[in-house]
C-alpha cells in the first residue's frame, strides 16, 4: 500500500496545496513502484484544524482538494492501472463544525447524544483529569450548557458517542456510501478509542486505559464489518490502533474474527521515547526495537492475525533521519531500512517520499511548523521550564511535520510540488533528493523499493512464509529467517555504520542473493561480513 497525504503530494492549480488531480497525474509513478493500493488521508470537507482529520462532512470533498468528479476520475484512472483506493475514515470524532455537533450545541437532544457531554465536578472543574493527545485538558466547557464535551484530540475534534446505536448507524452509512463509489479499502483512524470505559480521574497512568481497547470495541467492529465493508470480500481494511495490546489485535485482525484485515500498531516506533512520552530526546533503543518488532511478528502469526508493517506515515518523522543516516550513508541506510520492513510477514506500507529517501524538515524557526500538535507542545515544553532552544530541538526531531513537507518531484522550484507558494516549506535538499533523478538510476532508493515490491509478488515465501528471528541479542545486526515448505529466505541487516562480521551459526551454502544494497556480498561458510548499513536478502530453494 502506498500512502498519500494529498495536501503535500502534488498541486495542479498553483494554490500551494496538493489536490486529487495531483494524485491522478502521478498514478503512473505509483504504478511504476508497483503498489496495489493507494491509501489517501482524509480529503473530506473540513476546517483543517488537524489537516482533514477533523471532518465536517463525510459525504463531500473539500473544495481545496477538488470535486466529486475529480475523485471519480481518480478512481477510474487508478482502476485502469490496476490500483485500488483506500480511504481514511475518521470516526472517533468529527469536526466541531459538523452539522451534528452544531445541532448538539443548539440544544437538540438527539444530537447531543451523538457526542460525550458530561457535567463538571462539584467545584466546576472538568469531569476527569484526562489530557488531550494534542496537549491540555481533554474536556471543553460549554457555558450555555454548563457541561463539558470530550475531545481526545483537538478542541475542535469532539469525540463521538459510539455507545449510541444511532451513531453506529451513521458511520455504517458513510462506509456504504464510499463502497458505492467503488472504494475497495478503508483505514480507520484511531479506531480502538471508540469504546470508552469509565469516566474517572486517572492518578496512576496517563488515562489511556479508560478509553483504549474499551469494553465494546470488538462488538462495534464486528457490527461495522457486518453492516458495511464485510459485505464485499474484495475490500481490505486497516485499523490504526493507538497504544493497543497485542491480545486485542488478535481480535482486531484475526483471520476468523470478522473485524478488520490488519492493524497498525506503534510500539516499535516508540523506541526513541521515554515510555509513552514522545517530547524528549533519547537515543533509539535498538534492542527494544527488535524485541517489539519480533514479538509482534511471532505473536500475531501464532494467533492467525495480520500486521501492517511500516516505518512511517504522516504522523512520524522520516525513517532515514530517525534510524538511518542523512549524510554519507543516506542511500545505503534508506535501503537497509526498507529491507527490514519488506521482508517481514504482513502488508508493507510505503509513505510518500519514503521511496526516494526523503528526510526530516530543515526548519530553523518555529514559525515554519504547521502542525497543531507540534505548536501546542512547543508551548507546553516551555511552560515545563525548557528553554526555547531545547523545546525547539525536541520539536525538530519529533514533529509530525517532518513527514508532511511536500513531495520532492524534481530539481525545479519547490521541488516541482507547486507553481505557487507551498502551504508548508519544501526541504531545501530537493535538488539532491527527488523522484525524477531516481526513476532511471538503477542504484536509486526508488528502484530498490521497486525491487522489494516485485519480489513480494514473485515469491510466496515473502507473503506466506513463517518468520523466525535470529541472534536477537546481537548489538548491531537485525536478522530473521522466513520459512515456507522447503524454501528459506534470510534477511540480514547492519543497523549501524560500523562494519561487522556476523556468524549466522548455519551453513550458508546454496543461498543466492535476491537483493542487497552493496554490489557484492561477502559470505564465507556461516559468516557474513557487513559493511556500513549493509542489507541483504538471501534465498535457498531447498
Ligand atoms: C490519527 C491520525 C492523525 C490525527 C489523529 C486524530 O492518529 O493519523 O494524523 O491527528 O488520528 O484524528
Ligand atoms: Ca491545489
PDB file of C-alpha atoms and ligand atoms in Angstrom, residues 3 5 39 41-42 50-54 88 90-93 133-134 152-154 157 187-191 193 240 242 266 313-315 371-373 400 404, ligand 1:
ATOM      1  CA  UNK A   3       0.143   6.178   1.413  1.00  0.00           C
ATOM      2  CA  UNK A   5      -1.072  12.751   2.120  1.00  0.00           C
ATOM      3  CA  UNK A  39      -4.307   4.982   0.955  1.00  0.00           C
ATOM      4  CA  UNK A  41      -5.578  10.509   4.028  1.00  0.00           C
ATOM      5  CA  UNK A  42      -8.834  12.480   4.507  1.00  0.00           C
ATOM      6  CA  UNK A  50      -5.943  18.843  12.069  1.00  0.00           C
ATOM      7  CA  UNK A  51      -5.327  18.671   8.313  1.00  0.00           C
ATOM      8  CA  UNK A  52      -8.573  16.950   7.458  1.00  0.00           C
ATOM      9  CA  UNK A  53      -8.780  14.602  10.434  1.00  0.00           C
ATOM     10  CA  UNK A  54     -11.469  17.000  11.607  1.00  0.00           C
ATOM     11  CA  UNK A  88      -9.326   7.169   5.600  1.00  0.00           C
ATOM     12  CA  UNK A  90     -12.205   9.277  10.952  1.00  0.00           C
ATOM     13  CA  UNK A  91     -14.966   8.039  13.231  1.00  0.00           C
ATOM     14  CA  UNK A  92     -13.648   8.554  16.735  1.00  0.00           C
ATOM     15  CA  UNK A  93     -14.541  12.223  16.378  1.00  0.00           C
ATOM     16  CA  UNK A 133      -3.299  13.962  22.899  1.00  0.00           C
ATOM     17  CA  UNK A 134      -2.507  17.357  21.468  1.00  0.00           C
ATOM     18  CA  UNK A 152      -9.249  13.252  22.980  1.00  0.00           C
ATOM     19  CA  UNK A 153      -7.595  15.276  20.217  1.00  0.00           C
ATOM     20  CA  UNK A 154      -8.007  18.933  19.233  1.00  0.00           C
ATOM     21  CA  UNK A 157     -12.499  17.452  17.318  1.00  0.00           C
ATOM     22  CA  UNK A 187      -8.284   2.776   7.001  1.00  0.00           C
ATOM     23  CA  UNK A 188      -9.984   3.535  10.291  1.00  0.00           C
ATOM     24  CA  UNK A 189      -8.412   6.347  12.244  1.00  0.00           C
ATOM     25  CA  UNK A 190      -7.622   5.726  15.967  1.00  0.00           C
ATOM     26  CA  UNK A 191     -10.431   3.194  15.883  1.00  0.00           C
ATOM     27  CA  UNK A 193     -10.507   4.544  21.051  1.00  0.00           C
ATOM     28  CA  UNK A 240      -4.986   2.486  13.402  1.00  0.00           C
ATOM     29  CA  UNK A 242      -3.334   3.696  19.397  1.00  0.00           C
ATOM     30  CA  UNK A 266       3.079   1.779  17.079  1.00  0.00           C
ATOM     31  CA  UNK A 313       3.338   7.769   7.904  1.00  0.00           C
ATOM     32  CA  UNK A 314       2.109  11.364   8.073  1.00  0.00           C
ATOM     33  CA  UNK A 315       2.432  11.317  11.899  1.00  0.00           C
ATOM     34  CA  UNK A 371       1.112  21.003  12.942  1.00  0.00           C
ATOM     35  CA  UNK A 372      -1.170  21.804  15.864  1.00  0.00           C
ATOM     36  CA  UNK A 373       0.394  19.071  17.992  1.00  0.00           C
ATOM     37  CA  UNK A 400       4.724  15.253  12.615  1.00  0.00           C
ATOM     38  CA  UNK A 404       4.435  16.406   5.883  1.00  0.00           C
TER      39      UNK A 404
HETATM   40  C1  LIG B   1      -4.603   9.731  13.754  1.00  0.00           C
HETATM   41  C2  LIG B   1      -4.109  10.441  12.525  1.00  0.00           C
HETATM   42  C3  LIG B   1      -3.571  11.773  12.935  1.00  0.00           C
HETATM   43  C4  LIG B   1      -4.690  12.556  13.569  1.00  0.00           C
HETATM   44  C5  LIG B   1      -5.344  11.780  14.714  1.00  0.00           C
HETATM   45  C6  LIG B   1      -6.644  12.393  15.099  1.00  0.00           C
HETATM   46  O1  LIG B   1      -3.593   9.452  14.646  1.00  0.00           O
HETATM   47  O2  LIG B   1      -3.175   9.655  11.850  1.00  0.00           O
HETATM   48  O3  LIG B   1      -2.990  12.469  11.892  1.00  0.00           O
HETATM   49  O4  LIG B   1      -4.201  13.769  14.074  1.00  0.00           O
HETATM   50  O5  LIG B   1      -5.627  10.455  14.355  1.00  0.00           O
HETATM   51  O6  LIG B   1      -7.610  12.197  14.101  1.00  0.00           O
END
